[in-house]
Short mmCIF file of C-alpha atoms (C1' of nucleotides) in Angstrom, two decimals:
data_model
loop_
_atom_site.label_atom_id
_atom_site.label_comp_id
_atom_site.label_asym_id
_atom_site.label_seq_id
_atom_site.Cartn_x
_atom_site.Cartn_y
_atom_site.Cartn_z
CA MET W 1 -52.63 -180.60 -15.23
CA ARG W 2 -51.08 -182.05 -18.52
CA TYR W 3 -54.54 -181.49 -20.21
CA ARG W 4 -53.58 -177.74 -20.28
CA LEU W 5 -50.90 -178.44 -22.95
CA ARG W 6 -53.67 -179.59 -25.39
CA VAL W 7 -55.61 -176.34 -24.88
CA PRO W 8 -54.75 -174.14 -28.13
CA ASP W 9 -52.64 -171.03 -27.35
CA SER W 10 -55.57 -168.81 -28.62
CA ALA W 11 -57.67 -170.20 -25.67
CA LEU W 12 -55.21 -169.31 -22.96
CA PRO W 13 -56.13 -166.46 -20.81
CA ARG W 14 -53.81 -163.51 -22.14
CA LEU W 15 -53.45 -159.89 -22.89
CA PRO W 16 -53.68 -159.40 -26.73
CA ASP W 17 -50.68 -158.15 -28.78
CA ALA W 18 -52.15 -154.60 -29.15
CA GLY W 19 -52.19 -154.38 -25.35
CA ILE W 20 -48.48 -155.56 -25.05
CA ASP W 21 -47.46 -153.00 -27.68
CA ALA W 22 -49.23 -150.27 -25.88
CA VAL W 23 -47.60 -151.06 -22.62
CA ILE W 24 -44.17 -151.24 -24.21
CA GLY W 25 -44.72 -147.82 -26.04
CA TRP W 26 -45.93 -146.32 -22.52
CA PHE W 27 -42.60 -147.60 -20.95
CA ALA W 28 -40.59 -146.00 -23.74
CA ARG W 29 -42.08 -142.68 -22.73
CA SER W 30 -42.74 -142.86 -18.97
CA ALA W 31 -40.05 -144.98 -17.63
CA ARG W 32 -38.28 -143.79 -14.33
CA SER W 33 -34.69 -143.47 -14.59
CA LEU W 34 -33.28 -145.93 -12.17
CA PRO W 35 -29.52 -146.76 -11.77
CA TRP W 36 -29.82 -150.55 -11.89
CA ARG W 37 -31.53 -150.03 -15.30
CA GLU W 38 -28.82 -148.09 -16.68
CA ASP W 39 -26.56 -149.56 -19.57
CA ASP W 40 -23.62 -149.44 -17.18
CA ALA W 41 -25.38 -151.69 -14.52
CA THR W 42 -23.69 -154.97 -13.95
CA PRO W 43 -25.52 -158.33 -13.22
CA TRP W 44 -24.13 -158.02 -9.64
CA GLY W 45 -25.71 -154.68 -9.31
CA ILE W 46 -28.95 -155.52 -10.81
CA LEU W 47 -28.99 -158.60 -8.36
CA VAL W 48 -28.39 -156.70 -5.24
CA SER W 49 -31.20 -154.30 -6.39
CA GLU W 50 -33.62 -157.25 -6.63
CA ILE W 51 -32.76 -158.32 -3.34
CA MET W 52 -33.13 -154.93 -1.74
CA LEU W 53 -36.37 -154.48 -3.50
CA GLN W 54 -38.00 -157.50 -1.94
CA GLN W 55 -40.84 -155.99 0.08
CA THR W 56 -39.12 -152.54 0.10
CA PRO W 57 -40.26 -149.55 -1.93
CA VAL W 58 -37.73 -148.25 -4.67
CA VAL W 59 -37.34 -144.75 -3.11
CA ARG W 60 -35.88 -146.19 0.22
CA VAL W 61 -33.65 -148.87 -1.77
CA LEU W 62 -32.16 -145.91 -3.95
CA PRO W 63 -29.73 -144.32 -1.39
CA ARG W 64 -28.85 -147.83 -0.03
CA TRP W 65 -28.01 -149.42 -3.20
CA ARG W 66 -25.77 -146.42 -4.39
CA GLN W 67 -23.74 -146.60 -1.23
CA TRP W 68 -23.37 -150.53 -1.24
CA MET W 69 -22.40 -150.63 -4.89
CA ALA W 70 -19.79 -148.05 -4.30
CA GLN W 71 -18.41 -149.91 -1.41
CA TRP W 72 -18.71 -153.57 -2.68
CA PRO W 73 -18.76 -153.28 -6.53
CA THR W 74 -18.36 -157.03 -7.17
CA PRO W 75 -19.38 -160.28 -5.30
CA ALA W 76 -15.84 -160.82 -4.20
CA ASP W 77 -15.74 -157.56 -2.33
CA LEU W 78 -18.99 -158.29 -0.54
CA ALA W 79 -17.79 -161.86 0.24
CA GLU W 80 -14.61 -160.59 2.03
CA ALA W 81 -16.50 -157.93 3.96
CA PRO W 82 -17.03 -157.96 7.70
CA THR W 83 -20.52 -159.25 8.27
CA ALA W 84 -21.19 -156.53 10.93
CA GLU W 85 -20.20 -153.74 8.18
CA VAL W 86 -22.69 -155.51 5.88
CA LEU W 87 -25.38 -155.35 8.53
CA ARG W 88 -24.70 -151.71 9.21
CA ALA W 89 -24.72 -150.91 5.57
CA TRP W 90 -28.13 -152.51 5.28
CA ASP W 91 -29.11 -150.03 7.82
CA ARG W 92 -32.98 -149.82 8.17
CA LEU W 93 -34.03 -151.50 4.85
CA GLY W 94 -35.72 -154.17 7.01
CA TYR W 95 -35.70 -158.01 6.90
CA PRO W 96 -31.89 -158.08 7.74
CA ARG W 97 -31.60 -161.75 7.06
CA ARG W 98 -31.70 -160.72 3.44
CA ALA W 99 -28.23 -158.88 4.11
CA LEU W 100 -26.94 -162.04 5.63
CA ARG W 101 -28.05 -164.18 2.63
CA LEU W 102 -26.79 -161.57 0.13
CA GLN W 103 -23.30 -162.01 1.58
CA GLU W 104 -23.83 -165.84 1.37
CA CYS W 105 -24.94 -165.39 -2.14
CA ALA W 106 -21.84 -163.47 -2.98
CA ARG W 107 -19.63 -166.16 -1.23
CA ALA W 108 -21.52 -168.86 -3.31
CA ILE W 109 -20.85 -166.95 -6.53
CA VAL W 110 -17.08 -166.65 -5.71
CA ARG W 111 -16.96 -170.26 -4.68
CA GLU W 112 -19.24 -171.94 -7.38
CA HIS W 113 -19.34 -169.51 -10.27
CA ALA W 114 -15.80 -167.99 -10.35
CA GLY W 115 -17.09 -164.66 -9.00
CA ARG W 116 -19.39 -164.28 -11.85
CA VAL W 117 -23.19 -164.00 -11.69
CA PRO W 118 -24.78 -167.15 -13.34
CA GLY W 119 -27.26 -166.51 -16.11
CA THR W 120 -29.59 -169.31 -15.86
CA GLN W 121 -32.68 -169.38 -13.78
CA GLU W 122 -31.93 -172.69 -12.45
CA GLU W 123 -28.44 -171.70 -11.17
CA LEU W 124 -29.66 -168.47 -9.82
CA ARG W 125 -32.48 -170.19 -8.15
CA ALA W 126 -30.01 -172.22 -6.17
CA LEU W 127 -28.22 -169.18 -4.71
CA PRO W 128 -29.20 -168.10 -1.07
CA GLY W 129 -31.98 -165.41 -0.96
CA ILE W 130 -32.84 -166.02 -4.60
CA GLY W 131 -36.58 -167.56 -5.14
CA GLU W 132 -38.67 -167.86 -8.08
CA TYR W 133 -39.25 -164.04 -8.69
CA THR W 134 -35.65 -162.87 -8.33
CA ALA W 135 -34.21 -165.65 -10.47
CA ALA W 136 -36.32 -164.78 -13.32
CA ALA W 137 -35.91 -161.23 -12.84
CA VAL W 138 -32.08 -161.35 -13.02
CA ALA W 139 -32.08 -163.74 -15.87
CA ALA W 140 -34.39 -161.34 -17.87
CA PHE W 141 -32.84 -158.03 -16.83
CA ALA W 142 -29.28 -158.75 -16.16
CA PHE W 143 -28.85 -161.32 -19.01
CA GLY W 144 -31.67 -160.41 -21.49
CA ARG W 145 -33.16 -163.89 -21.35
CA ARG W 146 -36.81 -164.84 -21.84
CA ALA W 147 -38.31 -165.49 -18.38
CA ALA W 148 -41.66 -165.47 -16.77
CA VAL W 149 -41.27 -162.54 -14.40
CA ALA W 150 -44.06 -162.28 -11.81
CA ASP W 151 -43.79 -159.82 -9.03
CA THR W 152 -46.71 -158.03 -7.21
CA ASN W 153 -47.14 -155.33 -9.88
CA ILE W 154 -47.17 -157.69 -12.74
CA ARG W 155 -49.68 -159.94 -10.98
CA ARG W 156 -51.87 -157.16 -10.36
CA VAL W 157 -51.77 -155.79 -14.00
CA LEU W 158 -52.48 -159.27 -15.21
CA VAL W 159 -55.29 -160.01 -12.81
CA ARG W 160 -56.97 -156.79 -13.52
CA THR W 161 -56.68 -156.61 -17.35
CA ILE W 162 -57.24 -160.40 -17.99
CA ALA W 163 -59.46 -161.47 -15.19
CA GLY W 164 -61.07 -158.41 -14.22
CA GLU W 165 -60.50 -158.66 -10.56
CA GLN W 166 -59.03 -156.01 -8.23
CA ARG W 167 -56.11 -157.71 -6.64
CA PRO W 168 -54.17 -161.00 -6.98
CA ALA W 169 -54.75 -163.71 -4.50
CA PRO W 170 -52.22 -163.92 -1.60
CA SER W 171 -50.28 -166.78 -3.19
CA TYR W 172 -49.08 -167.15 -6.99
CA THR W 173 -51.60 -169.60 -8.22
CA ALA W 174 -51.66 -171.92 -11.24
CA ARG W 175 -54.25 -169.63 -12.96
CA GLU W 176 -51.98 -166.62 -12.51
CA ARG W 177 -48.98 -168.71 -13.77
CA ALA W 178 -51.08 -169.54 -16.93
CA MET W 179 -51.70 -165.63 -17.53
CA THR W 180 -48.19 -164.89 -16.99
CA GLN W 181 -46.72 -167.59 -19.28
CA ALA W 182 -49.63 -166.99 -22.00
CA THR W 183 -48.75 -163.29 -22.25
CA LEU W 184 -44.93 -163.53 -22.14
CA PRO W 185 -43.85 -162.61 -25.79
CA ASP W 186 -42.16 -165.58 -27.51
CA GLU W 187 -39.50 -163.22 -29.11
CA THR W 188 -36.73 -162.90 -26.54
CA GLU W 189 -36.20 -159.12 -26.82
CA ARG W 190 -39.81 -158.21 -26.72
CA SER W 191 -40.32 -160.58 -23.68
CA VAL W 192 -37.65 -158.57 -21.89
CA LEU W 193 -39.20 -155.20 -22.64
CA TRP W 194 -42.49 -156.68 -21.70
CA ASN W 195 -41.46 -157.55 -18.45
CA GLN W 196 -40.10 -154.18 -17.56
CA ALA W 197 -42.74 -152.51 -19.10
CA VAL W 198 -45.77 -154.29 -17.26
CA MET W 199 -43.83 -154.00 -13.94
CA GLU W 200 -43.34 -150.31 -14.27
CA LEU W 201 -46.82 -149.95 -15.16
CA GLY W 202 -48.20 -151.57 -12.22
CA ALA W 203 -45.59 -149.44 -10.10
CA LEU W 204 -46.75 -146.21 -11.45
CA VAL W 205 -50.32 -146.40 -12.88
CA CYS W 206 -52.01 -149.71 -12.20
CA THR W 207 -51.05 -149.38 -8.66
CA ALA W 208 -52.60 -151.23 -5.66
CA ARG W 209 -54.51 -148.14 -4.04
CA SER W 210 -55.65 -145.45 -6.44
CA PRO W 211 -54.86 -146.57 -10.04
CA GLN W 212 -54.48 -143.83 -12.55
CA CYS W 213 -56.76 -145.53 -15.02
CA GLY W 214 -57.20 -142.22 -16.95
CA LEU W 215 -53.34 -142.49 -17.79
CA CYS W 216 -53.43 -146.30 -18.55
CA PRO W 217 -52.11 -147.26 -22.00
CA VAL W 218 -54.00 -150.73 -21.88
CA ARG W 219 -57.53 -149.32 -20.59
CA ALA W 220 -59.22 -150.32 -23.70
CA HIS W 221 -58.05 -153.88 -23.06
CA CYS W 222 -58.81 -154.13 -19.49
CA ALA W 223 -61.58 -156.43 -18.25
CA TRP W 224 -61.52 -154.83 -14.54
CA ASP W 225 -62.08 -151.44 -16.03
CA ARG W 226 -64.74 -152.78 -18.51
CA ALA W 227 -66.54 -154.51 -15.50
CA GLY W 228 -66.74 -151.00 -13.50
CA ARG W 229 -63.60 -151.75 -11.54
CA PRO W 230 -65.39 -153.76 -8.58
CA GLU W 231 -63.91 -153.95 -5.42
CA ALA W 232 -62.56 -157.41 -4.06
CA PRO W 233 -64.45 -158.70 -1.08
CA ALA W 234 -62.87 -157.38 2.15
CA ASP W 235 -60.46 -159.86 3.99
CA ALA W 236 -61.49 -161.09 7.19
CA PRO W 237 -61.06 -158.62 9.84
CA ARG W 238 -57.91 -159.05 12.24
CA ARG W 239 -59.11 -161.04 15.09
CA THR W 240 -56.74 -159.35 17.65
CA GLN W 241 -54.08 -156.77 17.60
CA ARG W 242 -51.22 -158.23 15.60
CA PHE W 243 -49.05 -159.31 18.67
CA GLU W 244 -46.50 -160.96 16.50
CA GLY W 245 -45.84 -157.77 14.78
CA THR W 246 -44.53 -156.48 18.08
CA ASP W 247 -41.70 -159.31 17.94
CA ARG W 248 -40.60 -157.96 14.71
CA GLN W 249 -40.43 -154.42 16.11
CA MET W 250 -38.44 -155.45 18.96
CA ARG W 251 -36.06 -157.38 16.78
CA GLY W 252 -35.65 -154.26 14.81
CA ARG W 253 -34.94 -152.31 18.00
CA ILE W 254 -32.36 -154.89 19.13
CA MET W 255 -30.54 -154.68 15.74
CA ALA W 256 -30.67 -151.03 15.68
CA ALA W 257 -28.88 -151.02 19.22
CA LEU W 258 -26.25 -153.60 17.86
CA ARG W 259 -25.58 -151.58 14.87
CA SER W 260 -24.86 -148.51 17.03
CA ALA W 261 -22.13 -150.06 19.18
CA ASP W 262 -19.38 -152.60 18.93
CA GLN W 263 -21.02 -154.74 21.86
CA VAL W 264 -24.05 -154.02 24.16
CA PRO W 265 -24.64 -155.67 27.63
CA VAL W 266 -27.61 -157.95 28.04
CA PRO W 267 -29.36 -155.81 30.84
CA LEU W 268 -29.18 -152.71 28.40
CA LEU W 269 -31.05 -154.76 25.94
CA LEU W 270 -33.53 -155.99 28.39
CA ALA W 271 -34.19 -152.29 29.21
CA LEU W 272 -35.72 -151.74 25.56
CA ASP W 273 -39.00 -153.24 27.16
CA PRO W 274 -38.99 -152.78 30.96
CA GLU W 275 -42.60 -153.89 30.78
CA ASP W 276 -41.78 -157.35 29.17
CA PRO W 277 -37.97 -158.30 29.37
CA ALA W 278 -39.09 -162.04 28.59
CA ARG W 279 -40.21 -160.68 25.19
CA VAL W 280 -36.70 -159.11 24.71
CA ARG W 281 -35.11 -162.47 25.67
CA ARG W 282 -37.11 -164.34 23.16
CA CYS W 283 -36.58 -161.85 20.38
CA LEU W 284 -32.60 -161.83 21.19
CA GLY W 285 -32.96 -165.60 21.27
CA THR W 286 -34.40 -165.73 17.49
CA LEU W 287 -31.68 -163.16 16.45
CA LEU W 288 -28.86 -165.34 17.89
CA ALA W 289 -30.47 -168.45 16.16
CA ASP W 290 -30.86 -166.45 12.74
CA GLY W 291 -27.02 -165.58 12.92
CA LEU W 292 -27.95 -161.89 13.15
CA ALA W 293 -26.40 -161.45 16.62
CA MET W 294 -23.69 -163.20 18.59
CA ARG W 295 -23.27 -163.47 22.32
CA ASP W 296 -20.02 -163.43 24.44
CA GLY W 297 -20.92 -163.84 28.13
CA ASP W 298 -22.85 -160.85 28.88
CA LEU W 299 -22.30 -158.90 25.86
CA VAL W 300 -24.19 -159.07 22.48
CA HIS W 301 -22.61 -158.04 19.13
CA LEU W 302 -23.11 -158.42 15.38
CA PRO W 303 -21.35 -161.12 13.73
CA ARG W 304 -17.90 -159.94 12.79
"C1'" DA C 1 -50.92 -173.39 2.45
"C1'" DA C 2 -49.91 -170.84 6.41
"C1'" DG C 3 -46.45 -168.15 9.46
"C1'" DT C 4 -42.60 -165.64 9.99
"C1'" DC C 5 -39.72 -161.90 8.84
"C1'" DG C 6 -38.92 -154.65 9.18
"C1'" DG C 7 -39.66 -150.36 8.35
"C1'" DG C 8 -41.79 -146.48 6.91
"C1'" DG C 9 -45.40 -143.95 4.28
"C1'" DC C 10 -49.99 -143.15 2.58
"C1'" DG C 11 -55.25 -142.87 2.47
"C1'" DC D 1 -55.00 -147.52 12.06
"C1'" DG D 2 -54.75 -150.75 8.21
"C1'" DC D 3 -52.70 -151.83 4.01
"C1'" DC D 4 -48.93 -151.84 0.81
"C1'" DC D 5 -44.11 -152.48 -0.78
"C1'" DA D 6 -39.55 -155.64 -7.62
"C1'" DG D 7 -40.50 -162.05 -1.78
"C1'" DA D 8 -37.99 -165.96 0.52
"C1'" DC D 9 -38.01 -169.61 3.43
"C1'" DT D 10 -39.64 -172.96 7.01
"C1'" DT D 11 -43.11 -175.92 8.65
#
DNA sequence: AAGTCGGGGCG
DNA sequence: CGCCCAGACTT
């Protein structure tokens, strides 16, 4: 892929500067006010918000984030908290392993970075629960650095405006990386504004289901709109009922039971699905393996 | 590259 | 009832 480096910048697929200006201007007028975007937000608060927002909508994160930051305002606070309390505070945000990793992340920050969130993508990427997207987002939004941020919103906007397609591929492809890199403004301050602005555009206007193209600041530059907004070919239909999905549901039910009591007898958990106690056992086994539950004889409880 | 991992709301 | 949501991690 080294040959790509010889391609002149002007040939790379990118949104024109006029489009970038339009999106940034729209953001200045239309951005939601979110607490982790306020001036008083700390890098740790921004990091916490990014973890909570992984696969979880903003409206559901808001109340949890406020409570969380009031209870554990610094990495050191979360590092010292009882894990059971952490999991209860996570409540029903989903994917509770994120809560476990967030506490591990806090402990790593205390241990390896003297309690302060590191600012480079490389250091961030090395922390538990922080992947490519979150490392770039924290570097950009918490530290004002130039980073190629590519969440589901940004990917959708770029694929539509530049490639003229309705939705991005399931995985973040090399072609999409090229679009993200080529469009990212060279100047640092402008790159940070662009990342925030295009993400917000994807969340509010260029949405997955019913995009509000009539309100879109880059409609004039949008290849998808120009092409008549063609629909992507439908995915292959689900072969059977999603049976694995029910395992996730059962894990959620077990976690809910554990959050509601100090300890729960195994027979009580098995009663969660009288039709299929083997499934409950299997799910309990994966929760124990994940460190989300502990077993003490016949009693199950959250990790203390 | 594909599977797994929650939970809720919307079309 | 299927899809979507500021993804990460394992295999």
